[in-house]
Amino acid sequence: MPAVQETVDRVKRIDVDQYRYGFETLIESDKAPKGLSEDTVRFISAKKNEPAWMLEWRLEAFRRWLTMTEPTWARVNYPKIDYQDLYYYSAPKPKKQIGSLDEIDPEILKTYEKLGIPLREVEVLEGVVRPEGERRIAVDAVFDSVSVATTFQKELKAAGVIFMPISEAIREHPELVQKYLGTVVPTSDNYFATLNSAVFSDGSFVYVPPGVRCPMELSTYFRINERNTGQFERTLIIADKGAYVSYLEGCTAPQRDENQLHAAVVELVTHDDAEIKYSTVQNWYPGNSEGVGGIYNFVTKRGDCRGNNSKISWTQVETGSAITWKYPSCILRGDNSRGEFYSIAISNGHQQVDSGTKMIHLGKNTTSRIISKGIAAGVSQNTYRGLVTAHRKATGARNFTACDSLLIGDKCGAHTVPYVEAKNSSATFEHEATTSKISEDVLFYCVQRGLSQEEAVGLVVNGFVKDVLQQLPMEFAVEAQKLISISLEGSVG
Amino acid sequence: MALLEVKNLQVRVEEREILHGLSLTVNPGEVHAIMGPNGSGKSTLSHVIAGKPGYEVTGGEILFRGEDLLEMSPDARAAKGVFLAFQYPVEIPGVATMNFLRTALNAQRKARGESEFSTPDFLKKVREVAARLNIPQDMLRRGVNVGFSGGEKKRNEILQMALFEPSLCILDEMDSGLDIDALKVAADGVNALRSPDRAMVVITHYQRLLNYIIPDFVHVISKGRVVKSGGKELALELEASGYARFEDAA
Amino acid sequence: MNVAVAKKETGRALSDSFAIARDRLPGSGKVAEARSAAFAAFDRVGLPNRRIEDWKYTDLRALLREVLPPAPAPDAAALSRAAEAVRLRAIKGVRRLVLVDGVFAAKLSELGGLEKGLAVRTLRDVLEAGDAALQAQLLAPDNSNPMVALNSAMMTDGVVVEIADGVVLKQPLHVVHVASGTAPTARFTRSLLRLGKAAGATLVESYIAADGARAYQVHDSLLVTIGDHSRLDHVRLVEDSDDAANICSVVVTLGARAHLNTFGMASGAAVSRYQATIAFAGEHSRVETNGVNLLNGRQHADTTMVMDHAVPNCASREVFRAVVDDRAHSVFQGRIIVRPHAQKTDAKMMTRALLLSDEAEADNKPELEIFADDVTCGHGATTGALDESLLFYLRARGLSEKEAQALLIQAFVGEAIESIVSDELRELVVAAARRWLEARQ
C-alpha cells in the first residue's frame, strides 16, 4: 500500500528530514589546542583580554573541577567523555576587528539567515521586513565560543539596559559581573558547572536597572559549528528592583557523527518586585536514527528570587540533543516571591532526556508552579526529575505541580521522579502526575474525519502541550509548535 | 434581657476596617433581616458573631444573654446556642454526615452539662427531622456535604439547626445558589423552627428571600454600619429604590 | 573519608559479633556460605547513609548509629513478660504465632489442630533440617540492599508457613514479634508465607514490646509467594516502644489472577523503615496496598514501596497517609515500574501528608518508571495542614479544637483504613489509631 510505503520512506529519511539545521558553515576559525589544562584556561582568558581576577576565578574553578567526578544519578547512558579530546575554544577567524554587522563574515550572516535569526537590525529598523505591530527582538548571536553580533545595542542603552556579550561585560562592567557572577551557581556547584566556570568562552550579559521594563525582548542564539568543540557559554541576567525582562534562547548545531559537548551555565537574579521571564527553545542536533552523533547537553540553569515580591519564570521546549541533563531552578528567597517552570520535553529516536526543576522555598508566602509535559517516542527515554522543598521558615509556601507523560510506541520509556519535601505545617503542596498513551479512539476519530495518522498525532500532542506553549512569547510559540511536529515525524506508522 | 446585643462593633481584616461601629439588638422570638450591598460587611458580622478566625475586633462588644461572646471559643458559642448557617457549607470528605451530627450534638450537650443522646434516640430524632426536610437517608451516610447540590447543602444546614435547637440562628445568604423551588423548601424548614424563644438573623442581598421568611425588623447596612432600620416594608422600599440612596446616607 | 572511618568503627564491632554468632546461627553448608556472603555484602556498605539514593531521607548511620549485638534467647522471666504483652494485644479468633526476642516461642503460640493443608515450621528448623527448595527461597532476597543483606546474614528464627493448593484458611494467622529482653539488643528474624494455587489466607503481624524492653532493634523480613488464583489479606501494626528501631524488608510475588490486599500502620518505634517490593509474575492480578504513619515526638518512619509490573494486565492501587506531629519525620517513597510489554497496566498511587506542627517534616517521592505505552499510570502527592475552614465549621457546630482535629484526622486516615476487608481487623486498626489520637489530647 502506498500509504505504508510513504511512512516507511519517511521513517528512513527521519534524521535528515527532522533536523533542518544540520548544515555546516565553512569558515576559518581560531582554536585553542585540543585538550584541557591550566594552559587552556589561561589561553581562553588571554584571548578575551580578561582582567587578572577573572583568570584567578577560572583557575580556582579548574582546580576544583580536577577533584570532582562526573555525576551518575541521572537516567542517561553515554560512553565516557574524554575531556582531553575536545577543543575548548573556537572562534571564527576575524578578517579584521569587527565594528559593524557588515564586517561580520558573510558566511556567518548567511548561517543566521538560514536559521531565521534576524541580525540585520538596519533592515528591521527601516521597516523593510517588519510588518506593523511585530515586536522587535534584540539578538546576541553566539557562534561556537564567541559572540558575533549583538543588535539594538544603542536603543537598549538609551533605556539603561546593558545587553552585551559577557566577555565584553567582564571588561566594561567588572563591578556588576564581580558582584553577581557565581552567586547563584557557585563555581563548586556541580561537575559541569565547575567545568563551565573554568572554560566558558562567551555568552550574554543583561542588566536591567531599577524600575526599567526592558523595551524589547532579548534573545541569544547559540550555534555550535566547529567539529570536536565543546560549547561552554555563560549567561548572567540581573533584574534590579522593579525591573522586568523577557529573554529568549535558541540553539542549533550542525549534523555530525561525533557527540559534541555543551555545558552551559545560566544565572538569573531578581531583586525586589523584579521579574525575569526566560524562554528556551532547544533544538541541538539529536543524533541520527541509529543514535550516532548529537549534542550532550549538560546545563545548569538557576534563578535566585533574591528580593521580595520577585518572580522568575522558566519556559522550555526541549526537542533536540542526544542527551539532555538540565534542571532550571528557582531559589525563592525573597518573601512573596514566585517561581514558575513550564516545560515541554520531547524525545524521539535514541534521545535521552533527564530534565525538570527545583523549587526551593526559603521565604515566607512564596509560591511556585510546575507544569511539565514529557513526550517519548522511538526508543527514547524521557525522565522528569523535580524537587519541591519548603524550609522551616518558609511559612505559607505553596506549590502546584502537574507532570504528564505521553508515550508514543512501546519501545520508549517515560519516568517521573519527584521529590516533595515539606518542613513546616503551613506549606501546601499538591503534586499530580499521569502517564498515558494517545487514545486509539481519538486517533481513529480524527483519521475517520480525514486527518492523516501523523496529523492526528500532531493534533493530540499539541493539545497535550497547549498549557505550556501558551507561556511562550508569540514568535517562539509558533516556532516551537512547528518544531514539535517535526520532532515527532516518523514516530507513528 | 436581650438575646443578642452588638454594640458599636469595629472589625478589621488585614489592616482594613470592615465594620465601623455596628449596633444591633435582637430579642427572643424576633426575626431580623440584615440587608446590604456586596462588601457592606454582612458576612463579616455573621463570622464575627460565630467566632471565625482572621477577624480583629478593634472596638465594641457582643453580648449574648448578657455574656461576652467575644471571649468564647467558636465551640463554646455553639454550645451556648449560637448557630451559623453558612453561605458556603464546606465539604468534609471521609466524615459521614450521621457521625458528624452525633459527635457535634453530643459535644454541645456535654458542654452544657446535659446527658449524651443514646444511639437509638439520636437516630430516631435525625430520621424524623430528615423526613420533614425531605432529606433522603443515603445523604446522611455520605461525607458531610460531599457531592451535595446547592439545595442539599442548605437543607443539611437546616437539618442541623433543627437538631441542635439553637436559640440564635444566623442565616448567611441562605438564598445564594438556590432556585425558587429549593428556596421554598429551605424557607419552609426555617419557618417551622420559628418559636417564641428562638431568634433569627437573616442576612441577604435580595428582598426575594423575605417573601418566604417574613421578618419583624429590617436593617440596612452599608459601609460597615446600620444606616436604616424599620419594619418588613423597608425591604420592599429597598427593592424599589435600590441601595444607592442608603449608600449616600452612610 | 570520614564515612569510611565511621563505617569501620561500627563495622568492626558488628564483624566481631557476626564472627562470634556465626557458629551458633542455624544452618550449615550452603546456608552458612550464604550467610558469609551476605555479611560481606553488608560490610562493604555498612549502615546505609543519605548518599545512597534509596536512603536519602532515612540515614540509618545517623539514626541508628550502630547495629546492636544479637539478643540472647529469652529466659523464663522474659517469656513471662512477653506472655503478658501478648495477652494485652490478643485478637480473638486468630491462630497466634509468637516470636520473642527473635526466637519462636512454642509455649505462647497455638500450634494445635492445624487445619488440613496448613504447615507451620520455624525458620531454625528449615535452615537446619535441609529442605533445599525452601532454603533456596529463604536465601533468595537481593543482598544489594544492605539491610536485607544484614538480615540474611544474622537471621535466627521466624515462621515458615505453607498453605496447600485449594486451601482457604478460616482463621487468620497472627504473627506477634515481642521484644522482651531488657538490654538494648537486636533481633533478626525472617518469615516465609507460601500460598499454593487457589488458596487464601489472612496474615496479621504485630510488633510490640513487653514491659521493660527498651532501645532495642528489630530487623525483620518477610517473603511471600501468592499462587495463581490465590488471595492474601495482610495487616501489619508497628507498635514498638518509642525508643526502638524497626527495619523490615518484604518481598511479595504474585502469580496469575492473584490478589493481595495489604495494610500497614506505624504508630510506634523511634525509627522505622518498611521496605516492600511487590512483583507481578502472572497476569490479571491485583494489589491494594495502604499505609498510615501516625507520628509524634521525634519519631522517624519511612515506607518505601516498589510496585513491579513485569507482566501485562495487572492493577495496583497504593494509598498512603501520614499524620505528623511535633518534630516527627515521615517518609514515603513509592516507585511504580512498568516493564516493557507489561501493557494494559493500571497503576495508581496517592500519598498525602498532614502536618500538625511547624517542626514536623514529610518527604514524599512518588516515582513512575514506565517502559510500556498502553498503560494508565498516575500518582498524586499532597502536603498540608488541617484545613482551617473545616476546623471552623466543626467548631461552629460545637466541637472543641482537639475533637475537631481528631475527627478530621480520622477522616484523613480513614480512606487507607477502609481498605481492610475484615471488620474485626479494621476495628483493631481503628482502635490503634484512636489510642494514638487519645494520647495526643
Short mmCIF file of N, CA, C and O in Angstrom, two decimals, chain A residues 248-327:
data_model
loop_
_atom_site.label_atom_id
_atom_site.label_comp_id
_atom_site.label_asym_id
_atom_site.label_seq_id
_atom_site.Cartn_x
_atom_site.Cartn_y
_atom_site.Cartn_z
N LEU A 248 14.90 35.28 25.50
CA LEU A 248 14.68 34.06 24.73
C LEU A 248 16.02 33.46 24.34
O LEU A 248 16.95 34.17 24.00
N GLU A 249 16.07 32.14 24.34
CA GLU A 249 17.31 31.48 23.99
C GLU A 249 17.01 30.37 22.99
O GLU A 249 16.09 29.58 23.17
N GLY A 250 17.77 30.35 21.91
CA GLY A 250 17.58 29.29 20.92
C GLY A 250 18.90 28.62 20.60
O GLY A 250 19.96 29.24 20.72
N CYS A 251 18.88 27.35 20.25
CA CYS A 251 20.13 26.64 20.00
C CYS A 251 20.02 25.67 18.83
O CYS A 251 19.04 24.94 18.72
N THR A 252 21.04 25.64 17.99
CA THR A 252 21.12 24.61 16.95
C THR A 252 22.58 24.22 16.74
O THR A 252 23.48 24.90 17.22
N ALA A 253 22.79 23.14 16.03
CA ALA A 253 24.15 22.69 15.73
C ALA A 253 24.13 21.90 14.44
O ALA A 253 23.10 21.34 14.08
N PRO A 254 25.27 21.83 13.72
CA PRO A 254 25.28 21.01 12.51
C PRO A 254 25.18 19.53 12.85
O PRO A 254 25.43 19.11 13.98
N GLN A 255 24.85 18.77 11.82
CA GLN A 255 24.71 17.33 11.98
C GLN A 255 26.10 16.72 11.92
O GLN A 255 26.81 16.90 10.93
N ARG A 256 26.51 16.06 12.94
CA ARG A 256 27.84 15.46 12.90
C ARG A 256 27.77 14.08 13.53
O ARG A 256 26.90 13.79 14.32
N ASP A 257 28.75 13.26 13.13
CA ASP A 257 28.75 11.90 13.65
C ASP A 257 29.22 11.84 15.10
O ASP A 257 28.81 10.98 15.86
N GLU A 258 30.11 12.74 15.46
CA GLU A 258 30.62 12.64 16.83
C GLU A 258 29.69 13.37 17.78
O GLU A 258 28.86 14.18 17.35
N ASN A 259 29.80 13.07 19.05
CA ASN A 259 29.00 13.77 20.04
C ASN A 259 29.71 15.04 20.43
O ASN A 259 30.93 15.07 20.55
N GLN A 260 28.94 16.10 20.56
CA GLN A 260 29.54 17.35 20.98
C GLN A 260 29.01 17.74 22.34
O GLN A 260 27.85 17.48 22.66
N LEU A 261 29.88 18.36 23.11
CA LEU A 261 29.53 18.67 24.49
C LEU A 261 29.09 20.12 24.61
O LEU A 261 29.73 21.03 24.09
N HIS A 262 27.98 20.31 25.30
CA HIS A 262 27.51 21.66 25.58
C HIS A 262 27.26 21.73 27.07
O HIS A 262 26.41 21.01 27.60
N ALA A 263 28.02 22.53 27.76
CA ALA A 263 27.85 22.62 29.21
C ALA A 263 27.72 24.09 29.57
O ALA A 263 28.71 24.78 29.80
N ALA A 264 26.52 24.57 29.57
CA ALA A 264 26.29 25.99 29.81
C ALA A 264 25.88 26.24 31.26
O ALA A 264 25.45 25.33 31.97
N VAL A 265 26.03 27.49 31.67
CA VAL A 265 25.52 27.91 32.97
C VAL A 265 24.71 29.19 32.76
O VAL A 265 25.16 30.11 32.06
N VAL A 266 23.53 29.23 33.32
CA VAL A 266 22.71 30.44 33.27
C VAL A 266 22.38 30.84 34.70
O VAL A 266 21.93 30.01 35.49
N GLU A 267 22.65 32.09 35.02
CA GLU A 267 22.32 32.59 36.36
C GLU A 267 21.36 33.78 36.21
O GLU A 267 21.61 34.68 35.42
N LEU A 268 20.29 33.74 36.97
CA LEU A 268 19.33 34.85 36.97
C LEU A 268 19.22 35.40 38.38
O LEU A 268 19.19 34.63 39.34
N VAL A 269 19.13 36.73 38.49
CA VAL A 269 18.93 37.33 39.80
C VAL A 269 17.80 38.36 39.69
O VAL A 269 17.84 39.22 38.82
N THR A 270 16.80 38.24 40.56
CA THR A 270 15.78 39.29 40.60
C THR A 270 15.78 39.93 41.99
O THR A 270 15.80 39.24 42.99
N HIS A 271 15.80 41.26 41.99
CA HIS A 271 15.69 41.99 43.25
C HIS A 271 14.22 42.28 43.54
O HIS A 271 13.35 41.81 42.81
N ASP A 272 13.96 43.09 44.57
CA ASP A 272 12.57 43.36 44.98
C ASP A 272 11.69 43.72 43.78
O ASP A 272 12.08 44.54 42.94
N ASP A 273 10.52 43.12 43.71
CA ASP A 273 9.50 43.45 42.71
C ASP A 273 9.94 43.26 41.26
O ASP A 273 9.29 43.78 40.35
N ALA A 274 11.04 42.58 41.04
CA ALA A 274 11.51 42.41 39.66
C ALA A 274 11.04 41.08 39.09
O ALA A 274 10.62 40.18 39.83
N GLU A 275 11.09 40.99 37.77
CA GLU A 275 10.66 39.75 37.12
C GLU A 275 11.53 39.43 35.92
O GLU A 275 11.85 40.30 35.12
N ILE A 276 11.90 38.16 35.83
CA ILE A 276 12.59 37.68 34.63
C ILE A 276 11.80 36.53 34.06
O ILE A 276 11.41 35.60 34.77
N LYS A 277 11.55 36.63 32.78
CA LYS A 277 10.89 35.53 32.07
C LYS A 277 11.92 34.97 31.10
O LYS A 277 12.41 35.69 30.24
N TYR A 278 12.26 33.72 31.27
CA TYR A 278 13.33 33.13 30.46
C TYR A 278 12.76 31.98 29.65
O TYR A 278 12.23 31.02 30.20
N SER A 279 12.83 32.10 28.34
CA SER A 279 12.27 31.06 27.48
C SER A 279 13.36 30.42 26.63
O SER A 279 14.25 31.11 26.13
N THR A 280 13.30 29.13 26.48
CA THR A 280 14.30 28.40 25.70
C THR A 280 13.61 27.53 24.67
O THR A 280 12.65 26.83 24.99
N VAL A 281 14.11 27.56 23.44
CA VAL A 281 13.74 26.51 22.51
C VAL A 281 15.05 25.82 22.16
O VAL A 281 15.93 26.41 21.55
N GLN A 282 15.20 24.61 22.63
CA GLN A 282 16.47 23.90 22.47
C GLN A 282 16.32 22.86 21.38
O GLN A 282 15.52 21.95 21.50
N ASN A 283 17.07 23.05 20.32
CA ASN A 283 16.95 22.14 19.19
C ASN A 283 18.33 21.74 18.71
O ASN A 283 18.62 21.76 17.53
N TRP A 284 19.22 21.43 19.63
CA TRP A 284 20.54 20.92 19.25
C TRP A 284 20.36 19.62 18.46
O TRP A 284 19.37 18.90 18.64
N TYR A 285 21.34 19.30 17.65
CA TYR A 285 21.26 18.09 16.84
C TYR A 285 21.11 16.86 17.75
O TYR A 285 21.91 16.63 18.65
N PRO A 286 20.08 16.05 17.51
CA PRO A 286 19.81 14.93 18.43
C PRO A 286 20.51 13.63 18.05
O PRO A 286 20.37 12.62 18.76
N GLY A 287 21.28 13.61 16.96
CA GLY A 287 21.87 12.35 16.51
C GLY A 287 20.99 11.75 15.43
O GLY A 287 19.88 12.20 15.19
N ASN A 288 21.52 10.72 14.75
CA ASN A 288 20.74 10.15 13.66
C ASN A 288 19.86 9.01 14.16
O ASN A 288 19.78 8.74 15.36
N SER A 289 19.21 8.32 13.23
CA SER A 289 18.24 7.30 13.65
C SER A 289 18.89 6.10 14.32
O SER A 289 18.22 5.30 14.95
N GLU A 290 20.23 5.97 14.17
CA GLU A 290 20.92 4.87 14.86
C GLU A 290 21.45 5.32 16.22
O GLU A 290 22.11 4.55 16.90
N GLY A 291 21.25 6.55 16.53
CA GLY A 291 21.75 7.06 17.80
C GLY A 291 23.21 7.50 17.72
O GLY A 291 23.89 7.62 18.73
N VAL A 292 23.69 7.74 16.47
CA VAL A 292 25.08 8.20 16.33
C VAL A 292 25.08 9.72 16.28
O VAL A 292 24.27 10.33 15.59
N GLY A 293 26.02 10.30 16.99
CA GLY A 293 26.16 11.75 16.99
C GLY A 293 25.15 12.42 17.89
O GLY A 293 24.39 11.75 18.61
N GLY A 294 25.16 13.75 17.83
CA GLY A 294 24.22 14.50 18.66
C GLY A 294 24.93 15.22 19.80
O GLY A 294 26.07 14.90 20.15
N ILE A 295 24.24 16.19 20.34
CA ILE A 295 24.84 17.03 21.38
C ILE A 295 24.58 16.42 22.76
O ILE A 295 23.51 15.91 23.03
N TYR A 296 25.60 16.48 23.60
CA TYR A 296 25.41 16.18 25.02
C TYR A 296 25.14 17.52 25.71
O TYR A 296 26.02 18.37 25.73
N ASN A 297 23.98 17.67 26.20
CA ASN A 297 23.56 18.97 26.72
C ASN A 297 23.49 18.90 28.25
O ASN A 297 22.52 18.43 28.81
N PHE A 298 24.55 19.33 28.91
CA PHE A 298 24.61 19.29 30.38
C PHE A 298 24.59 20.72 30.89
O PHE A 298 25.60 21.40 30.89
N VAL A 299 23.42 21.15 31.29
CA VAL A 299 23.25 22.58 31.53
C VAL A 299 22.79 22.85 32.96
O VAL A 299 21.95 22.13 33.49
N THR A 300 23.34 23.88 33.56
CA THR A 300 22.91 24.29 34.89
C THR A 300 22.26 25.66 34.79
O THR A 300 22.91 26.64 34.42
N LYS A 301 20.97 25.71 35.05
CA LYS A 301 20.25 26.98 34.97
C LYS A 301 19.58 27.21 36.31
O LYS A 301 18.90 26.31 36.81
N ARG A 302 19.79 28.37 36.87
CA ARG A 302 19.20 28.61 38.18
C ARG A 302 18.87 30.09 38.35
O ARG A 302 19.64 30.94 37.91
N GLY A 303 17.75 30.36 38.96
CA GLY A 303 17.36 31.73 39.21
C GLY A 303 17.26 31.96 40.70
O GLY A 303 16.87 31.08 41.45
N ASP A 304 17.62 33.14 41.13
CA ASP A 304 17.57 33.48 42.55
C ASP A 304 16.60 34.65 42.72
O ASP A 304 16.90 35.76 42.31
N CYS A 305 15.43 34.37 43.27
CA CYS A 305 14.49 35.45 43.60
C CYS A 305 14.99 36.07 44.89
O CYS A 305 14.54 35.71 45.97
N ARG A 306 15.93 36.96 44.74
CA ARG A 306 16.63 37.48 45.91
C ARG A 306 15.77 38.49 46.67
O ARG A 306 15.87 38.63 47.87
N GLY A 307 14.94 39.22 45.91
CA GLY A 307 14.16 40.28 46.55
C GLY A 307 12.73 39.84 46.84
O GLY A 307 12.25 38.84 46.31
N ASN A 308 12.07 40.62 47.68
CA ASN A 308 10.67 40.34 47.98
C ASN A 308 9.81 40.60 46.75
O ASN A 308 10.13 41.45 45.93
N ASN A 309 8.72 39.86 46.64
CA ASN A 309 7.77 40.01 45.54
C ASN A 309 8.41 39.86 44.17
O ASN A 309 7.95 40.44 43.20
N SER A 310 9.49 39.14 44.07
CA SER A 310 10.12 39.00 42.76
C SER A 310 9.66 37.70 42.12
O SER A 310 9.08 36.84 42.77
N LYS A 311 9.93 37.59 40.83
CA LYS A 311 9.40 36.44 40.11
C LYS A 311 10.36 35.98 39.02
O LYS A 311 10.93 36.80 38.31
N ILE A 312 10.52 34.67 38.93
CA ILE A 312 11.30 34.10 37.84
C ILE A 312 10.47 33.00 37.20
O ILE A 312 9.91 32.15 37.88
N SER A 313 10.40 33.08 35.88
CA SER A 313 9.61 32.09 35.16
C SER A 313 10.45 31.45 34.07
O SER A 313 11.03 32.13 33.24
N TRP A 314 10.56 30.13 34.12
CA TRP A 314 11.31 29.39 33.09
C TRP A 314 10.30 28.71 32.17
O TRP A 314 9.39 28.04 32.65
N THR A 315 10.49 28.86 30.89
CA THR A 315 9.70 28.07 29.95
C THR A 315 10.67 27.39 29.01
O THR A 315 11.57 28.03 28.48
N GLN A 316 10.54 26.11 28.83
CA GLN A 316 11.46 25.44 27.92
C GLN A 316 10.73 24.49 26.98
O GLN A 316 9.79 23.82 27.36
N VAL A 317 11.22 24.48 25.75
CA VAL A 317 10.77 23.48 24.80
C VAL A 317 12.04 22.73 24.39
O VAL A 317 12.93 23.29 23.76
N GLU A 318 12.13 21.50 24.81
CA GLU A 318 13.34 20.72 24.58
C GLU A 318 13.03 19.67 23.53
O GLU A 318 12.30 18.72 23.80
N THR A 319 13.56 19.85 22.34
CA THR A 319 13.31 18.81 21.33
C THR A 319 14.61 18.18 20.85
O THR A 319 14.59 17.14 20.23
N GLY A 320 15.72 18.85 21.08
CA GLY A 320 16.98 18.38 20.50
C GLY A 320 17.88 17.69 21.51
O GLY A 320 17.45 17.33 22.60
N SER A 321 19.16 17.53 21.10
CA SER A 321 20.22 16.92 21.89
C SER A 321 20.09 15.40 22.01
O SER A 321 18.97 14.87 22.10
N ALA A 322 21.23 14.73 21.98
CA ALA A 322 21.24 13.29 22.21
C ALA A 322 20.94 13.04 23.68
O ALA A 322 20.19 12.14 24.05
N ILE A 323 21.55 13.88 24.53
CA ILE A 323 21.32 13.77 25.97
C ILE A 323 21.00 15.15 26.53
O ILE A 323 21.69 16.11 26.24
N THR A 324 19.95 15.23 27.28
CA THR A 324 19.63 16.49 27.95
C THR A 324 19.67 16.25 29.44
O THR A 324 19.07 15.30 29.95
N TRP A 325 20.37 17.10 30.11
CA TRP A 325 20.56 16.99 31.57
C TRP A 325 20.42 18.41 32.06
O TRP A 325 21.36 19.18 32.04
N LYS A 326 19.22 18.83 32.39
CA LYS A 326 19.09 20.22 32.84
C LYS A 326 17.87 20.41 33.72
O LYS A 326 16.83 19.79 33.51
N TYR A 327 18.02 21.26 34.70
CA TYR A 327 17.01 21.45 35.74
C TYR A 327 16.90 22.94 36.09
O TYR A 327 17.38 23.37 37.13
#
